[in-house]
PDB file of C-alpha atoms in Angstrom:
ATOM      1  CA  MET A 227     -72.695  57.488  -2.086  1.00  0.00           C
ATOM      2  CA  PRO A 228     -70.637  57.227  -5.308  1.00  0.00           C
ATOM      3  CA  ASN A 229     -67.226  55.663  -5.150  1.00  0.00           C
ATOM      4  CA  PRO A 230     -64.745  58.589  -5.424  1.00  0.00           C
ATOM      5  CA  THR A 231     -62.210  56.487  -7.330  1.00  0.00           C
ATOM      6  CA  ARG A 232     -64.719  56.055 -10.167  1.00  0.00           C
ATOM      7  CA  ARG A 233     -65.258  59.794 -10.470  1.00  0.00           C
ATOM      8  CA  PHE A 234     -61.587  60.448 -11.125  1.00  0.00           C
ATOM      9  CA  PRO A 235     -61.136  62.673 -14.202  1.00  0.00           C
ATOM     10  CA  VAL A 236     -59.906  59.789 -16.342  1.00  0.00           C
ATOM     11  CA  LEU A 237     -60.556  61.486 -19.662  1.00  0.00           C
ATOM     12  CA  ALA A 238     -58.645  64.679 -18.805  1.00  0.00           C
ATOM     13  CA  ILE A 239     -55.629  62.745 -17.550  1.00  0.00           C
ATOM     14  CA  LEU A 240     -55.745  60.362 -20.500  1.00  0.00           C
ATOM     15  CA  LEU A 241     -55.826  63.192 -23.041  1.00  0.00           C
ATOM     16  CA  THR A 242     -53.015  65.032 -21.283  1.00  0.00           C
ATOM     17  CA  GLY A 243     -50.871  61.904 -21.064  1.00  0.00           C
ATOM     18  CA  VAL A 244     -51.414  60.943 -24.673  1.00  0.00           C
ATOM     19  CA  ALA A 245     -50.749  64.507 -25.832  1.00  0.00           C
ATOM     20  CA  LEU A 246     -47.461  64.596 -23.914  1.00  0.00           C
ATOM     21  CA  ALA A 247     -46.322  61.110 -24.871  1.00  0.00           C
ATOM     22  CA  GLY A 248     -48.099  60.752 -28.196  1.00  0.00           C
ATOM     23  CA  ARG A 249     -45.258  58.879 -29.797  1.00  0.00           C
ATOM     24  CA  LEU A 250     -45.671  56.049 -27.271  1.00  0.00           C
ATOM     25  CA  VAL A 251     -49.234  55.301 -28.440  1.00  0.00           C
ATOM     26  CA  ALA A 252     -49.982  53.766 -31.824  1.00  0.00           C
ATOM     27  CA  ALA A 253     -51.862  55.933 -34.321  1.00  0.00           C
ATOM     28  CA  GLU A 254     -55.190  54.167 -33.623  1.00  0.00           C
ATOM     29  CA  THR A 255     -55.311  52.690 -30.147  1.00  0.00           C
ATOM     30  CA  GLU A 256     -58.555  51.944 -28.273  1.00  0.00           C
ATOM     31  CA  ILE A 257     -58.161  52.614 -24.548  1.00  0.00           C
ATOM     32  CA  PRO A 258     -60.878  51.542 -22.072  1.00  0.00           C
ATOM     33  CA  LEU A 259     -62.051  54.315 -19.757  1.00  0.00           C
ATOM     34  CA  TRP A 260     -62.705  51.930 -16.851  1.00  0.00           C
ATOM     35  CA  ALA A 261     -60.958  48.715 -15.849  1.00  0.00           C
ATOM     36  CA  GLY A 262     -64.332  47.038 -15.319  1.00  0.00           C
ATOM     37  CA  ASP A 263     -67.914  48.108 -15.829  1.00  0.00           C
ATOM     38  CA  ALA A 264     -68.604  51.795 -16.350  1.00  0.00           C
ATOM     39  CA  PRO A 265     -70.679  53.451 -13.626  1.00  0.00           C
ATOM     40  CA  GLY A 266     -74.334  52.639 -14.294  1.00  0.00           C
ATOM     41  CA  SER A 267     -73.464  49.610 -16.440  1.00  0.00           C
ATOM     42  CA  GLU A 268     -72.856  47.179 -13.597  1.00  0.00           C
ATOM     43  CA  GLY A 269     -74.677  43.921 -14.299  1.00  0.00           C
ATOM     44  CA  LYS A 270     -75.401  44.717 -17.968  1.00  0.00           C
ATOM     45  CA  THR A 271     -74.655  41.553 -19.907  1.00  0.00           C
ATOM     46  CA  ALA A 272     -75.823  42.395 -23.427  1.00  0.00           C
ATOM     47  CA  ALA A 273     -73.002  42.141 -25.931  1.00  0.00           C
ATOM     48  CA  GLU A 274     -71.973  45.201 -27.874  1.00  0.00           C
ATOM     49  CA  VAL A 275     -73.694  45.161 -31.273  1.00  0.00           C
ATOM     50  CA  VAL A 276     -71.832  46.286 -34.397  1.00  0.00           C
ATOM     51  CA  VAL A 277     -73.825  46.547 -37.624  1.00  0.00           C
ATOM     52  CA  THR A 278     -72.101  47.260 -40.921  1.00  0.00           C
ATOM     53  CA  SER A 279     -74.217  49.088 -43.488  1.00  0.00           C
ATOM     54  CA  GLY A 280     -74.220  48.369 -47.202  1.00  0.00           C
ATOM     55  CA  ASN A 281     -71.569  51.025 -47.778  1.00  0.00           C
ATOM     56  CA  GLY A 282     -69.267  49.518 -45.115  1.00  0.00           C
ATOM     57  CA  GLU A 283     -69.876  52.030 -42.307  1.00  0.00           C
ATOM     58  CA  ARG A 284     -70.199  50.621 -38.799  1.00  0.00           C
ATOM     59  CA  GLN A 285     -72.890  51.504 -36.275  1.00  0.00           C
ATOM     60  CA  VAL A 286     -72.485  50.460 -32.642  1.00  0.00           C
ATOM     61  CA  SER A 287     -75.109  49.966 -29.942  1.00  0.00           C
ATOM     62  CA  SER A 288     -75.279  48.472 -26.454  1.00  0.00           C
ATOM     63  CA  VAL A 289     -71.972  50.022 -25.351  1.00  0.00           C
ATOM     64  CA  HIS A 290     -71.291  49.053 -21.727  1.00  0.00           C
ATOM     65  CA  HIS A 291     -67.506  49.448 -21.826  1.00  0.00           C
ATOM     66  CA  PRO A 292     -66.797  52.982 -23.070  1.00  0.00           C
ATOM     67  CA  SER A 293     -63.424  53.737 -24.558  1.00  0.00           C
ATOM     68  CA  ILE A 294     -61.435  56.420 -26.271  1.00  0.00           C
ATOM     69  CA  THR A 295     -59.518  55.755 -29.479  1.00  0.00           C
ATOM     70  CA  THR A 296     -56.465  57.813 -30.370  1.00  0.00           C
ATOM     71  CA  PHE A 297     -55.924  59.085 -33.914  1.00  0.00           C
ATOM     72  CA  LEU A 298     -52.517  60.728 -33.948  1.00  0.00           C
ATOM     73  CA  PRO A 299     -50.902  62.545 -36.877  1.00  0.00           C
ATOM     74  CA  ALA A 300     -48.413  60.429 -38.800  1.00  0.00           C
ATOM     75  CA  GLY A 301     -46.487  63.520 -39.863  1.00  0.00           C
ATOM     76  CA  PRO A 302     -45.835  66.809 -38.152  1.00  0.00           C
ATOM     77  CA  ALA A 303     -48.390  67.630 -35.473  1.00  0.00           C
ATOM     78  CA  ASN A 304     -49.575  71.221 -35.113  1.00  0.00           C
ATOM     79  CA  GLY A 305     -50.178  70.994 -31.339  1.00  0.00           C
ATOM     80  CA  LEU A 306     -53.983  70.891 -31.560  1.00  0.00           C
ATOM     81  CA  ALA A 307     -56.224  68.111 -30.250  1.00  0.00           C
ATOM     82  CA  VAL A 308     -59.949  67.475 -30.710  1.00  0.00           C
ATOM     83  CA  LEU A 309     -62.378  65.189 -28.903  1.00  0.00           C
ATOM     84  CA  VAL A 310     -64.668  63.502 -31.467  1.00  0.00           C
ATOM     85  CA  ILE A 311     -67.971  62.241 -30.045  1.00  0.00           C
ATOM     86  CA  PRO A 312     -70.047  60.365 -32.647  1.00  0.00           C
ATOM     87  CA  GLY A 313     -73.805  60.659 -32.412  1.00  0.00           C
ATOM     88  CA  GLY A 314     -76.740  58.600 -33.521  1.00  0.00           C
ATOM     89  CA  GLY A 315     -79.860  59.586 -31.626  1.00  0.00           C
ATOM     90  CA  HIS A 316     -79.462  57.713 -28.280  1.00  0.00           C
ATOM     91  CA  ARG A 317     -79.816  54.298 -30.000  1.00  0.00           C
ATOM     92  CA  ILE A 318     -76.642  53.820 -31.956  1.00  0.00           C
ATOM     93  CA  LEU A 319     -73.269  55.414 -32.522  1.00  0.00           C
ATOM     94  CA  CYS A 320     -72.371  56.197 -36.111  1.00  0.00           C
ATOM     95  CA  ILE A 321     -68.847  55.160 -35.174  1.00  0.00           C
ATOM     96  CA  ASP A 322     -67.362  55.517 -38.671  1.00  0.00           C
ATOM     97  CA  HIS A 323     -69.422  58.272 -40.359  1.00  0.00           C
ATOM     98  CA  GLU A 324     -69.427  60.640 -37.374  1.00  0.00           C
ATOM     99  CA  GLY A 325     -66.368  59.272 -35.556  1.00  0.00           C
ATOM    100  CA  ALA A 326     -63.440  57.480 -37.172  1.00  0.00           C
ATOM    101  CA  PHE A 327     -63.733  59.202 -40.565  1.00  0.00           C
ATOM    102  CA  VAL A 328     -63.691  62.628 -38.894  1.00  0.00           C
ATOM    103  CA  ALA A 329     -60.832  61.649 -36.558  1.00  0.00           C
ATOM    104  CA  ARG A 330     -58.732  60.278 -39.434  1.00  0.00           C
ATOM    105  CA  TRP A 331     -59.271  63.476 -41.439  1.00  0.00           C
ATOM    106  CA  LEU A 332     -58.140  65.567 -38.472  1.00  0.00           C
ATOM    107  CA  ALA A 333     -55.038  63.388 -37.944  1.00  0.00           C
ATOM    108  CA  ALA A 334     -54.198  63.683 -41.644  1.00  0.00           C
ATOM    109  CA  HIS A 335     -54.177  67.457 -41.153  1.00  0.00           C
ATOM    110  CA  GLY A 336     -51.814  67.400 -38.141  1.00  0.00           C
ATOM    111  CA  ILE A 337     -54.493  67.458 -35.435  1.00  0.00           C
ATOM    112  CA  ALA A 338     -54.540  64.751 -32.741  1.00  0.00           C
ATOM    113  CA  ALA A 339     -58.072  63.363 -32.435  1.00  0.00           C
ATOM    114  CA  PHE A 340     -59.595  61.288 -29.652  1.00  0.00           C
ATOM    115  CA  MET A 341     -62.845  59.463 -30.467  1.00  0.00           C
ATOM    116  CA  LEU A 342     -65.176  58.596 -27.589  1.00  0.00           C
ATOM    117  CA  LYS A 343     -67.224  55.403 -27.751  1.00  0.00           C
ATOM    118  CA  HIS A 344     -69.953  55.900 -25.177  1.00  0.00           C
TER     119      HIS A 344
END
């Protein structure tokens, strides 16, 4: 039977807390979603792999410690928030091209963005 404390709606509470106290979190802060291993990743020892392409964009694979990174507006916020989930075809995460670049654009336009590394 799954441990009920691990099924706690961490993401919903995290987004609500950051939205309410956004000024307490730096513009780009990576926050782990679990204190230890994520469910299903127990015993995985492979290191996270980050590959930088020729144009400087990062791709991440072997993610065993998921996190969410905040991208908060530097200027006036318009009250909107978006969850950005980069893709990559079940092998890699295009963490910059489909994640951080999108989140930074949103923040520059007054929208709080939260990028999931999964």
